[in-house]
Coordinates of C-alpha atoms in Angstrom, one line a residue:
M11 CA -146.5 -70.2 -30.4
C12 CA -145.6 -72.5 -33.3
G13 CA -145.6 -76.2 -33.1
I14 CA -143.0 -78.9 -33.9
V15 CA -143.5 -82.6 -34.7
G16 CA -141.2 -85.3 -35.9
V17 CA -141.1 -89.0 -36.3
T18 CA -138.7 -91.7 -37.3
G19 CA -139.3 -95.4 -37.8
K20 CA -143.0 -95.3 -38.9
D21 CA -144.4 -96.1 -42.3
S22 CA -147.3 -93.8 -41.7
A23 CA -145.0 -90.8 -41.1
V24 CA -147.1 -88.4 -43.2
S25 CA -150.3 -89.0 -41.4
I26 CA -148.6 -88.9 -38.0
L27 CA -147.1 -85.5 -38.8
L28 CA -150.3 -84.0 -40.2
N29 CA -152.4 -85.4 -37.3
G30 CA -149.8 -84.1 -34.8
L31 CA -149.9 -80.6 -36.4
E32 CA -153.6 -80.6 -36.1
K33 CA -153.3 -81.3 -32.4
L34 CA -151.0 -78.2 -32.1
E35 CA -153.3 -75.8 -34.0
Y36 CA -154.4 -74.3 -30.7
R37 CA -150.9 -72.8 -30.3
G38 CA -151.5 -70.3 -33.1
Y39 CA -150.1 -70.3 -36.6
D40 CA -150.4 -68.9 -40.1
S41 CA -148.5 -71.4 -42.2
A42 CA -147.5 -75.0 -42.0
G43 CA -145.2 -77.6 -43.7
I44 CA -143.7 -81.1 -43.6
Y45 CA -140.6 -82.8 -45.0
V46 CA -140.5 -86.6 -45.2
N47 CA -138.1 -89.2 -46.6
D48 CA -138.9 -92.8 -47.5
Q49 CA -135.3 -94.1 -47.0
N50 CA -135.1 -95.1 -50.7
G51 CA -133.9 -91.8 -52.1
Q52 CA -137.3 -90.2 -52.4
D53 CA -138.2 -87.2 -50.3
Y54 CA -140.9 -84.6 -50.2
L55 CA -141.1 -81.0 -49.0
V56 CA -144.6 -79.5 -48.8
K57 CA -145.5 -76.1 -47.3
E58 CA -148.6 -74.0 -47.4
K59 CA -149.9 -70.7 -46.1
G60 CA -153.1 -71.0 -44.0
R61 CA -154.5 -74.0 -42.1
I62 CA -153.6 -77.6 -41.8
D63 CA -156.5 -78.5 -44.1
D64 CA -154.8 -76.4 -46.8
L65 CA -151.6 -78.3 -46.2
R66 CA -153.4 -81.7 -46.4
K67 CA -154.7 -80.7 -49.8
E68 CA -151.2 -79.9 -51.0
V69 CA -149.8 -83.2 -49.6
G70 CA -152.3 -85.3 -51.4
A71 CA -152.0 -89.1 -51.7
N72 CA -148.6 -89.5 -53.2
V73 CA -146.4 -88.1 -50.5
H74 CA -145.0 -90.9 -48.3
G75 CA -142.1 -91.6 -46.0
T76 CA -140.9 -93.2 -42.7
T77 CA -139.1 -90.3 -41.2
G78 CA -140.1 -86.6 -41.2
I79 CA -140.5 -83.3 -39.5
G80 CA -143.4 -80.8 -39.5
H81 CA -144.2 -77.3 -38.2
T82 CA -146.9 -74.8 -37.7
R83 CA -145.4 -71.2 -38.0
W84 CA -146.6 -68.0 -36.3
A85 CA -145.0 -65.2 -38.3
T86 CA -142.2 -63.3 -36.5
H87 CA -139.5 -62.7 -39.1
G88 CA -141.2 -62.2 -42.5
E89 CA -144.9 -62.3 -43.5
P90 CA -147.0 -65.5 -43.6
S91 CA -146.0 -67.1 -46.9
V92 CA -145.0 -70.4 -48.4
A93 CA -141.4 -69.1 -48.7
N94 CA -141.3 -68.2 -45.0
A95 CA -143.0 -71.4 -43.8
H96 CA -141.0 -74.2 -42.3
P97 CA -139.2 -76.5 -42.9
Q98 CA -136.5 -74.2 -44.2
V99 CA -134.0 -75.8 -46.5
S100 CA -130.3 -75.3 -47.2
A101 CA -129.2 -73.9 -50.6
D102 CA -128.1 -77.3 -51.8
G103 CA -131.3 -79.1 -50.7
R104 CA -129.5 -81.4 -48.2
F105 CA -130.6 -80.1 -44.8
Y106 CA -134.2 -79.3 -43.6
L107 CA -135.0 -77.5 -40.4
V108 CA -138.0 -76.5 -38.3
H109 CA -137.6 -74.0 -35.5
N110 CA -139.6 -72.5 -32.6
G111 CA -138.2 -69.4 -31.0
V112 CA -136.2 -66.3 -32.0
I113 CA -132.5 -66.1 -33.1
E114 CA -131.5 -62.7 -31.7
N115 CA -128.2 -62.5 -33.6
F116 CA -129.3 -63.9 -37.0
Q117 CA -128.4 -60.8 -38.9
D118 CA -124.8 -60.8 -37.5
L119 CA -124.4 -64.5 -38.3
K120 CA -125.7 -63.9 -41.8
A121 CA -123.2 -61.1 -42.4
E122 CA -120.3 -63.0 -41.0
Y123 CA -120.7 -66.5 -42.4
L124 CA -123.3 -66.4 -45.3
S125 CA -122.7 -63.2 -47.3
D126 CA -122.4 -65.4 -50.5
V127 CA -125.6 -67.4 -49.9
E128 CA -128.8 -66.4 -51.8
F129 CA -131.6 -66.6 -49.2
T130 CA -135.1 -67.6 -50.2
S131 CA -137.0 -66.5 -47.1
Q132 CA -137.0 -63.6 -44.6
T133 CA -136.7 -65.9 -41.6
D134 CA -134.1 -66.2 -38.9
T135 CA -134.5 -70.0 -39.2
E136 CA -133.0 -70.1 -42.7
V137 CA -129.8 -68.7 -41.3
I138 CA -129.4 -71.7 -39.1
V139 CA -130.0 -74.4 -41.7
Q140 CA -127.6 -72.5 -44.1
L141 CA -125.0 -72.4 -41.3
V142 CA -125.2 -76.1 -40.7
D143 CA -124.7 -76.7 -44.5
R144 CA -121.8 -74.3 -44.6
F145 CA -119.9 -76.0 -41.8
V146 CA -120.5 -79.4 -43.5
T147 CA -119.6 -78.5 -47.0
K148 CA -116.9 -75.8 -46.4
E149 CA -115.2 -77.1 -43.2
G150 CA -115.7 -80.8 -43.6
L151 CA -117.6 -81.3 -40.3
D152 CA -120.1 -84.1 -39.9
T153 CA -123.7 -83.2 -39.4
L154 CA -123.7 -83.5 -35.6
A155 CA -120.5 -81.4 -35.3
A156 CA -121.8 -78.8 -37.7
F157 CA -125.1 -78.6 -35.7
R158 CA -123.2 -78.3 -32.4
K159 CA -121.0 -75.5 -33.8
T160 CA -124.0 -73.6 -35.1
L161 CA -125.6 -73.8 -31.7
S162 CA -122.5 -72.5 -30.0
L163 CA -122.9 -69.2 -32.0
L164 CA -126.5 -68.4 -30.9
G165 CA -125.8 -66.7 -27.6
H166 CA -129.0 -66.4 -25.5
S167 CA -131.4 -67.0 -28.4
S168 CA -134.5 -69.1 -27.8
Y169 CA -134.8 -72.2 -30.0
G170 CA -136.3 -75.6 -30.4
F171 CA -134.7 -77.2 -33.5
L172 CA -135.5 -80.3 -35.4
L173 CA -133.0 -81.0 -38.2
M174 CA -132.9 -83.6 -41.0
D175 CA -130.0 -84.5 -43.3
K176 CA -131.1 -86.0 -46.6
T177 CA -128.1 -88.2 -46.7
D178 CA -128.9 -89.8 -43.3
P179 CA -132.6 -90.2 -43.8
D180 CA -133.7 -92.0 -40.7
T181 CA -132.0 -89.6 -38.2
L182 CA -133.4 -86.5 -36.4
Y183 CA -131.2 -84.0 -34.8
V184 CA -132.8 -82.1 -31.9
A185 CA -131.8 -79.2 -29.7
K186 CA -133.5 -76.7 -27.4
N187 CA -133.0 -73.6 -25.4
K188 CA -135.9 -71.9 -23.6
S189 CA -138.4 -73.4 -26.1
P190 CA -140.0 -76.7 -25.1
L191 CA -139.4 -80.0 -26.8
L192 CA -140.1 -83.6 -25.9
I193 CA -139.0 -87.0 -27.3
G194 CA -141.7 -89.7 -27.4
V195 CA -140.5 -93.3 -27.0
G196 CA -142.2 -96.1 -28.9
D197 CA -141.5 -99.7 -29.9
G198 CA -139.1 -99.4 -32.8
F199 CA -139.8 -95.7 -33.4
H200 CA -139.4 -92.3 -31.8
V201 CA -141.4 -89.0 -32.1
V202 CA -140.5 -85.4 -31.3
C203 CA -143.0 -82.7 -30.3
S204 CA -143.3 -79.4 -28.7
D205 CA -146.4 -80.6 -26.7
S206 CA -147.2 -84.2 -25.8
L207 CA -150.8 -83.7 -26.9
A208 CA -149.5 -83.9 -30.5
M209 CA -148.3 -87.5 -30.1
L210 CA -150.5 -89.1 -27.4
D211 CA -152.0 -91.3 -30.1
Q212 CA -148.5 -92.7 -30.7
T213 CA -147.0 -93.0 -27.2
K214 CA -147.6 -92.0 -23.6
D215 CA -143.9 -92.2 -22.6
F216 CA -141.7 -89.1 -23.1
L217 CA -138.3 -87.8 -22.3
E218 CA -138.0 -84.1 -21.4
L219 CA -135.1 -82.1 -22.9
H220 CA -133.2 -79.5 -20.9
D221 CA -131.7 -76.3 -22.2
G222 CA -128.5 -76.7 -24.1
E223 CA -128.9 -80.4 -24.8
I224 CA -128.6 -82.1 -28.2
V225 CA -130.3 -85.3 -29.1
V226 CA -129.6 -87.7 -32.1
V227 CA -132.8 -89.7 -32.7
K228 CA -133.0 -92.9 -34.8
P229 CA -135.9 -95.5 -34.9
N230 CA -134.3 -97.7 -32.3
E231 CA -131.8 -95.4 -30.6
L232 CA -131.5 -92.0 -29.1
K233 CA -128.4 -90.3 -27.6
I234 CA -128.7 -87.2 -25.4
T235 CA -125.6 -85.0 -24.8
D236 CA -125.1 -81.8 -22.9
Q237 CA -123.4 -78.6 -24.2
Q238 CA -119.9 -80.2 -23.6
G239 CA -120.8 -83.4 -25.4
N240 CA -121.2 -85.5 -22.3
A241 CA -123.7 -88.3 -22.4
V242 CA -126.9 -87.7 -20.4
Q243 CA -129.1 -90.4 -19.1
R244 CA -132.7 -89.6 -18.2
D245 CA -135.8 -91.7 -17.4
T246 CA -139.0 -91.3 -19.4
F247 CA -142.2 -90.0 -17.8
H248 CA -145.7 -91.2 -18.5
V249 CA -148.4 -88.8 -19.6
D250 CA -151.6 -90.1 -18.0
I251 CA -153.9 -88.3 -20.4
D252 CA -156.3 -90.0 -22.7
A253 CA -156.0 -88.6 -26.2
A254 CA -159.8 -88.5 -26.4
Q255 CA -159.7 -85.8 -23.6
A256 CA -158.3 -83.4 -26.2
D257 CA -161.1 -84.2 -28.7
K258 CA -164.0 -81.8 -29.2
G259 CA -166.5 -84.7 -29.2
T260 CA -169.9 -83.2 -30.1
Y261 CA -168.9 -79.6 -29.4
P262 CA -168.5 -77.2 -32.3
F263 CA -165.5 -75.6 -30.6
Y264 CA -163.1 -76.5 -27.8
M265 CA -163.8 -73.3 -26.0
L266 CA -167.5 -74.2 -25.3
K267 CA -166.4 -77.7 -24.2
E268 CA -163.9 -76.2 -21.8
I269 CA -166.4 -73.7 -20.4
D270 CA -168.7 -76.7 -19.7
E271 CA -165.9 -78.6 -18.0
Q272 CA -165.4 -76.0 -15.3
P273 CA -167.8 -77.5 -12.7
N274 CA -165.9 -80.8 -13.0
V275 CA -162.6 -79.0 -12.6
M276 CA -163.7 -77.5 -9.3
R277 CA -164.7 -81.0 -8.1
K278 CA -161.4 -82.5 -9.3
L279 CA -159.4 -79.9 -7.4
A280 CA -161.4 -80.6 -4.2
Q281 CA -160.8 -84.3 -4.7
V282 CA -157.0 -83.9 -5.2
Y283 CA -156.2 -81.2 -2.6
L284 CA -158.7 -81.6 0.2
N285 CA -159.2 -84.5 2.6
D286 CA -162.6 -85.9 3.8
A287 CA -162.7 -83.3 6.5
G288 CA -162.3 -80.5 4.0
D289 CA -158.7 -79.6 5.1
P290 CA -156.1 -78.9 2.4
V291 CA -153.5 -81.5 1.7
I292 CA -150.4 -79.5 0.7
N293 CA -146.7 -80.4 0.7
T294 CA -145.4 -79.6 4.2
D295 CA -142.1 -78.2 2.9
L296 CA -144.1 -75.9 0.6
L297 CA -146.2 -74.7 3.5
A298 CA -143.2 -74.1 5.6
A299 CA -141.5 -72.0 2.9
L300 CA -144.7 -70.0 2.4
K301 CA -145.1 -69.5 6.2
A302 CA -141.5 -68.2 6.4
A303 CA -142.2 -65.5 3.7
D304 CA -142.9 -61.9 4.6
R305 CA -144.5 -61.1 1.2
L306 CA -145.8 -63.1 -1.7
Y307 CA -145.1 -62.1 -5.3
V308 CA -147.5 -63.5 -7.9
V309 CA -146.0 -63.3 -11.4
A310 CA -148.0 -64.1 -14.5
A311 CA -149.2 -62.9 -17.9
G312 CA -152.6 -62.4 -19.6
T313 CA -155.4 -64.4 -18.1
S314 CA -153.1 -65.9 -15.5
Y315 CA -152.3 -62.3 -14.3
H316 CA -156.0 -61.7 -13.9
A317 CA -156.3 -64.9 -11.8
G318 CA -153.4 -63.6 -9.7
L319 CA -155.3 -60.4 -8.9
V320 CA -158.0 -62.6 -7.4
G321 CA -155.5 -64.8 -5.7
A322 CA -153.8 -61.9 -4.0
K323 CA -157.1 -61.0 -2.2
L324 CA -157.4 -64.7 -1.1
F325 CA -153.9 -64.8 0.3
E326 CA -154.3 -61.5 2.1
S327 CA -157.7 -62.2 3.6
L328 CA -157.2 -65.9 4.5
A329 CA -153.5 -66.0 5.3
G330 CA -152.8 -62.4 6.4
V331 CA -149.7 -62.2 4.1
P332 CA -149.1 -59.1 1.9
T333 CA -149.3 -60.1 -1.7
E334 CA -148.2 -58.3 -4.9
V335 CA -149.2 -59.3 -8.4
H336 CA -146.9 -58.4 -11.3
V337 CA -147.0 -58.7 -15.1
S338 CA -144.1 -61.1 -15.9
S339 CA -142.8 -59.2 -19.0
E340 CA -142.5 -56.0 -16.9
F341 CA -141.0 -57.7 -13.8
A342 CA -138.4 -59.5 -15.8
Y343 CA -136.5 -56.3 -16.7
N344 CA -137.8 -53.9 -14.0
Q345 CA -137.6 -55.8 -10.8
P346 CA -139.0 -53.8 -7.9
L347 CA -137.5 -53.5 -4.5
L348 CA -138.2 -56.8 -2.8
S349 CA -139.0 -57.6 0.8
E350 CA -136.5 -59.4 3.0
K351 CA -138.1 -62.9 2.7
P352 CA -140.0 -63.0 -0.6
F353 CA -141.8 -66.1 -2.0
F354 CA -142.7 -66.2 -5.7
I355 CA -145.8 -67.8 -7.2
F356 CA -145.8 -68.3 -10.9
L357 CA -149.2 -68.8 -12.6
T358 CA -149.1 -70.3 -16.0
Q359 CA -151.5 -72.5 -18.0
S360 CA -148.8 -74.0 -20.2
G361 CA -145.7 -73.9 -17.9
E362 CA -143.7 -72.5 -20.9
T363 CA -144.5 -68.8 -20.8
A364 CA -141.2 -67.2 -21.8
D365 CA -141.7 -63.9 -19.9
S366 CA -142.5 -65.8 -16.7
R367 CA -139.5 -68.1 -17.2
E368 CA -137.2 -65.1 -17.5
V369 CA -138.4 -63.9 -14.1
L370 CA -137.9 -67.4 -12.6
L371 CA -134.4 -67.6 -13.9
N372 CA -133.7 -64.3 -12.0
V373 CA -135.4 -65.6 -8.9
N374 CA -133.4 -68.8 -9.0
E375 CA -130.2 -66.8 -9.3
Q376 CA -131.1 -64.8 -6.2
K377 CA -131.9 -68.1 -4.4
F378 CA -135.5 -67.2 -3.5
P379 CA -138.1 -70.0 -3.1
S380 CA -140.8 -70.3 -5.8
L381 CA -143.9 -72.2 -6.7
T382 CA -145.3 -72.9 -10.2
I383 CA -149.0 -73.4 -10.5
T384 CA -149.6 -74.9 -13.9
N385 CA -151.8 -77.3 -15.9
V386 CA -148.8 -79.1 -17.6
P387 CA -146.7 -81.5 -15.6
N388 CA -142.9 -81.6 -16.5
S389 CA -143.2 -78.2 -18.2
T390 CA -140.2 -75.8 -18.0
L391 CA -141.6 -73.6 -15.2
S392 CA -142.7 -76.7 -13.3
R393 CA -139.2 -78.3 -13.5
E394 CA -137.3 -75.1 -12.6
A395 CA -139.4 -73.8 -9.7
T396 CA -138.8 -75.0 -6.1
Y397 CA -142.3 -76.4 -5.9
T398 CA -145.2 -77.3 -8.3
L399 CA -148.9 -77.6 -7.9
L400 CA -150.9 -78.9 -10.8
L401 CA -154.3 -77.6 -11.9
H402 CA -155.6 -81.0 -13.0
A403 CA -157.9 -79.2 -15.5
G404 CA -157.3 -81.6 -18.4
P405 CA -156.1 -80.3 -21.8
E406 CA -157.1 -76.8 -22.6
I407 CA -157.0 -76.4 -26.4
A408 CA -158.8 -73.1 -27.2
V409 CA -156.5 -70.1 -27.3
A410 CA -158.9 -68.2 -25.0
S411 CA -158.3 -69.7 -21.5
T412 CA -161.4 -70.5 -19.5
K413 CA -161.1 -73.6 -17.2
A414 CA -157.4 -72.9 -16.5
Y415 CA -158.3 -69.4 -15.2
T416 CA -160.9 -70.7 -12.8
A417 CA -158.7 -73.6 -11.8
Q418 CA -155.9 -71.2 -10.9
I419 CA -158.3 -69.2 -8.7
A420 CA -159.7 -72.3 -7.0
L421 CA -156.2 -73.7 -6.3
Q422 CA -155.1 -70.4 -4.9
A423 CA -158.1 -70.5 -2.6
I424 CA -157.1 -73.9 -1.3
L425 CA -153.5 -72.9 -0.9
A426 CA -154.5 -69.7 0.9
K427 CA -156.6 -71.6 3.3
A428 CA -153.8 -74.1 4.0
L429 CA -151.3 -71.2 4.6
G430 CA -153.8 -69.4 6.8
Q431 CA -154.4 -72.6 8.9
A432 CA -150.6 -73.1 9.2
K433 CA -150.4 -69.5 10.5
Q434 CA -153.5 -70.0 12.8
Q435 CA -155.5 -67.3 11.1
S436 CA -159.1 -67.3 12.2
E437 CA -160.3 -66.2 8.7
A438 CA -158.9 -69.4 7.3
N439 CA -160.3 -71.6 10.0
D440 CA -163.8 -70.2 9.3
F441 CA -163.5 -70.6 5.5
D442 CA -165.0 -73.9 4.4
V443 CA -163.2 -74.2 1.0
K444 CA -164.7 -77.6 0.3
Q445 CA -168.2 -76.4 0.7
Q446 CA -167.5 -73.3 -1.3
L447 CA -166.1 -75.3 -4.2
A448 CA -169.1 -77.5 -4.2
L449 CA -171.4 -74.4 -4.3
V450 CA -169.2 -72.9 -7.1
A451 CA -169.4 -76.1 -9.1
N452 CA -173.2 -76.2 -8.8
G453 CA -173.4 -72.5 -9.6
M454 CA -171.2 -72.9 -12.7
Q455 CA -173.4 -75.8 -13.9
A456 CA -176.6 -73.6 -13.5
L457 CA -174.9 -70.9 -15.6
V458 CA -173.6 -73.1 -18.4
D459 CA -177.0 -74.7 -18.7
E460 CA -178.5 -71.3 -19.7
K461 CA -176.6 -71.1 -23.0
D462 CA -179.6 -69.8 -24.9
T463 CA -179.8 -66.8 -22.6
F464 CA -176.3 -65.8 -23.3
D465 CA -176.6 -66.5 -27.0
Q466 CA -179.6 -64.1 -27.3
L467 CA -177.9 -61.5 -25.1
A468 CA -174.8 -61.5 -27.3
K469 CA -176.9 -61.2 -30.5
A470 CA -178.9 -58.3 -29.1
D471 CA -176.3 -56.2 -27.4
L472 CA -172.7 -57.2 -28.5
L473 CA -172.8 -58.5 -32.0
H474 CA -172.7 -55.1 -33.8
T475 CA -171.0 -52.9 -31.3
P476 CA -167.6 -51.5 -32.0
N477 CA -166.7 -51.3 -28.3
T478 CA -167.8 -52.6 -24.9
F479 CA -166.9 -51.8 -21.3
Y480 CA -166.8 -54.0 -18.3
I481 CA -166.8 -52.3 -14.9
G482 CA -166.6 -53.3 -11.3
R483 CA -164.8 -52.6 -8.0
G484 CA -162.4 -54.8 -6.0
L485 CA -162.6 -58.4 -7.1
D486 CA -165.3 -57.3 -9.6
Y487 CA -162.7 -55.1 -11.3
A488 CA -160.3 -58.0 -11.5
V489 CA -163.0 -60.0 -13.3
S490 CA -163.9 -57.1 -15.5
L491 CA -160.3 -57.2 -16.9
E492 CA -160.6 -60.9 -17.7
T493 CA -164.1 -60.8 -19.2
A494 CA -163.1 -57.8 -21.4
L495 CA -160.0 -59.8 -22.5
K496 CA -162.2 -62.8 -23.5
L497 CA -164.4 -60.6 -25.6
K498 CA -161.6 -58.7 -27.4
E499 CA -159.4 -61.7 -28.1
I500 CA -162.0 -63.9 -29.8
S501 CA -164.6 -61.5 -31.2
Y502 CA -162.3 -58.6 -32.0
V503 CA -164.7 -56.2 -30.3
Q504 CA -162.6 -53.4 -28.7
A505 CA -163.4 -54.2 -25.0
E506 CA -161.9 -52.7 -21.8
G507 CA -162.3 -53.5 -18.1
F508 CA -162.3 -50.5 -15.8
A509 CA -162.5 -49.9 -12.1
S510 CA -165.9 -48.3 -12.1
G511 CA -164.9 -45.4 -9.8
E512 CA -162.4 -44.4 -12.5
L513 CA -165.1 -43.8 -15.2
K514 CA -165.6 -40.2 -14.4
H515 CA -161.9 -39.6 -14.5
G516 CA -161.8 -39.8 -18.2
T517 CA -163.3 -43.0 -19.6
I518 CA -166.9 -41.8 -19.5
A519 CA -166.0 -39.5 -22.4
L520 CA -166.1 -42.7 -24.6
I521 CA -169.7 -43.5 -23.7
E522 CA -172.1 -43.0 -26.6
K523 CA -175.7 -44.0 -27.4
D524 CA -176.1 -47.8 -27.1
T525 CA -172.5 -48.5 -25.9
P526 CA -172.7 -51.7 -23.9
V527 CA -171.5 -51.3 -20.3
I528 CA -171.5 -54.5 -18.3
G529 CA -171.4 -54.0 -14.6
I530 CA -170.2 -56.8 -12.3
I531 CA -171.7 -56.6 -8.8
T532 CA -170.8 -59.2 -6.2
Q533 CA -169.2 -57.3 -3.3
A534 CA -171.6 -55.9 -0.8
N535 CA -169.5 -53.0 0.3
T536 CA -169.2 -51.6 -3.2
A537 CA -172.5 -52.7 -4.8
G538 CA -174.2 -49.3 -4.4
L539 CA -171.2 -47.5 -5.8
T540 CA -171.1 -49.6 -8.9
R541 CA -174.8 -49.2 -9.4
S542 CA -174.4 -45.4 -9.2
N543 CA -171.7 -45.6 -11.9
L544 CA -174.0 -47.6 -14.1
Q545 CA -176.6 -44.9 -13.7
E546 CA -174.0 -42.3 -14.8
V547 CA -173.3 -44.2 -18.1
S548 CA -177.0 -45.0 -18.6
A549 CA -177.8 -41.2 -18.4
R550 CA -175.4 -40.8 -21.3
G551 CA -177.1 -43.4 -23.5
A552 CA -175.2 -46.5 -22.6
K553 CA -176.9 -49.9 -22.8
T554 CA -176.3 -51.5 -19.4
I555 CA -176.1 -55.1 -18.5
T556 CA -175.6 -56.4 -14.9
I557 CA -174.0 -59.6 -13.5
V558 CA -175.1 -59.7 -9.9
T559 CA -175.1 -62.3 -7.1
D560 CA -178.5 -63.3 -5.8
A561 CA -177.9 -61.7 -2.4
L562 CA -177.4 -58.3 -4.0
A563 CA -179.8 -58.6 -7.0
K564 CA -182.7 -56.3 -7.9
D565 CA -185.7 -57.1 -10.1
D566 CA -184.3 -55.5 -13.2
D567 CA -180.8 -57.2 -13.1
T568 CA -179.8 -59.0 -16.3
I569 CA -177.8 -62.0 -15.0
V570 CA -178.2 -63.3 -11.4
L571 CA -175.5 -65.6 -9.9
P572 CA -176.0 -68.0 -7.1
T573 CA -174.6 -66.7 -3.8
V574 CA -171.2 -67.9 -2.6
D575 CA -168.6 -66.5 -0.3
E576 CA -167.7 -63.1 -1.7
R577 CA -164.1 -64.1 -2.2
M578 CA -165.2 -66.9 -4.5
T579 CA -167.6 -64.9 -6.6
P580 CA -165.0 -64.4 -9.4
L581 CA -165.4 -68.2 -10.2
L582 CA -169.0 -67.5 -11.0
S583 CA -169.1 -64.0 -12.4
V584 CA -166.5 -64.8 -15.1
V585 CA -168.7 -67.5 -16.6
P586 CA -171.2 -65.1 -18.2
G587 CA -168.3 -63.2 -19.6
Q588 CA -166.9 -66.3 -21.1
L589 CA -170.2 -67.3 -22.7
L590 CA -170.9 -63.8 -24.0
A591 CA -167.5 -63.7 -25.7
Y592 CA -168.1 -67.2 -27.1
Y593 CA -171.5 -66.4 -28.6
T594 CA -170.4 -63.0 -29.9
S595 CA -167.5 -64.7 -31.8
L596 CA -169.7 -67.6 -32.9
N597 CA -172.5 -65.3 -34.3
K598 CA -169.9 -63.3 -36.1
G599 CA -168.8 -66.4 -37.9
L600 CA -165.3 -66.3 -36.5
D601 CA -162.9 -69.1 -35.6
V602 CA -163.6 -69.2 -31.8
D603 CA -160.7 -71.5 -30.9
K604 CA -158.0 -69.9 -33.1
P605 CA -158.3 -66.1 -33.1
R606 CA -156.1 -64.1 -35.4
N607 CA -152.6 -63.1 -34.4
L608 CA -152.8 -65.1 -31.1
A609 CA -151.1 -68.2 -29.7
K610 CA -152.0 -70.4 -26.8
S611 CA -148.5 -70.9 -25.5
V612 CA -146.3 -67.7 -25.7
T613 CA -142.8 -69.2 -25.8
V614 CA -141.0 -66.1 -27.0
E615 CA -140.5 -62.8 -25.1

């Protein structure tokens, strides 16, 4: 949620900020703004409700500077408006601040320190910039000391701050707690960003910031200190991603591009994690820790949670280890009774999911081993877990996750085989994951090559419906949850995934004439049962669509999938759901990549 960019030491600061904000549009936002200073006494604050294109129009040709900060805001405190947009400014116009996160005690701080200040916004952020100004003007502190004192008052709040002082125009003050921030290092300049994608066209070398650290950034200098003011030395890391990878190219939307990239993601994972003989190549310490566990706990949110439901079946069937899957926001504050030797697996596309991080902090306090599976190297959950495995899916920009979901399932399959082999499980030895990923990649390619079929199906059956149901059993139920989520989040059709056997326990009351019910049938032992459930809803007027593997297909099935191992079918059955959601949204004229009220990276609890 929200995006931060900053730059010092570049004549083209305005274009760098605006271009960086555009790269962060995927995170979700409803207003944006920039503040720039030209070092000659001229500065500019421009904010606008809406999209970056609207901000560009307000900026125009006359705004210029060499140092500046920018922000895309997703409304939490206060409605989307120019007044509530960032940067927020102190009452005397000296300090400018952008902020990601939530200040939990802002009302208390406002009452204790700022009762005489006239606020111009409803945001918690304005409290922070007014506090800095108060400690400078009333207590005589310098900017850094005032900033540090302000931070000391924030308790357990989450924040990523980027502050500018008009009287020190080439300097950026940076601090973080829970919310991600990076410093990009260039030749005679520095940049700041909440995601490296925003600044890959400027530099590939970044410094990660840790919670509680404060950084003073100038064009040719940066100083990192910890909460006690001690100097911190840290090497840069290199982001080996071509900025062009994050470009849409000829695609109208990132989501379609990312759906199309899934076959290559399957091949990439096989290349990275399997040797020539098809055996997994996994860190031996990680395998030993997994082997020592008596139960696995998969913790995730949203789409990653759905991937975990599939992964649990893989770990249990291939490695013979009991596996539980938990929603991170629930687990964080309602931890269940754990086994004696638990091992935690965190699934997260961004590596910054706040709810999952809260669980990880608790896990670390209890000294349990953990693994983060993520698409983003050097992300917070990657750094703080005991082990990390990367998805190697390339940048995923669309808010609705597609290739990260399938990459999470595929990597769990590889890991489950590796663990099963380490435990000498016959199921794992018999499971040729390399061949299966090759079959999946080919099957995905066949499906994405049939885009016209899904376009027409969406127009005919989903475009004008107020609600839709996806049903299935076992792994098909897990996929029904994910495909329903895809449809609801980008097309705003009220869609639900149900275990098909539960229909007659209440849900069937919602079935009306022409209600679309999409049945997923890939598991031989439940295929007949799901078909029977489809007949039940059809008898009540539902419009039924089937997604069926070739081995289980009948002549009248709607979508037929290539046959793969039943445990790998979610990698194929989800693709029709992704494409149906895409074309429903597209044909409604909606913004496929940036659905309302949603953010790509959920960095607040």
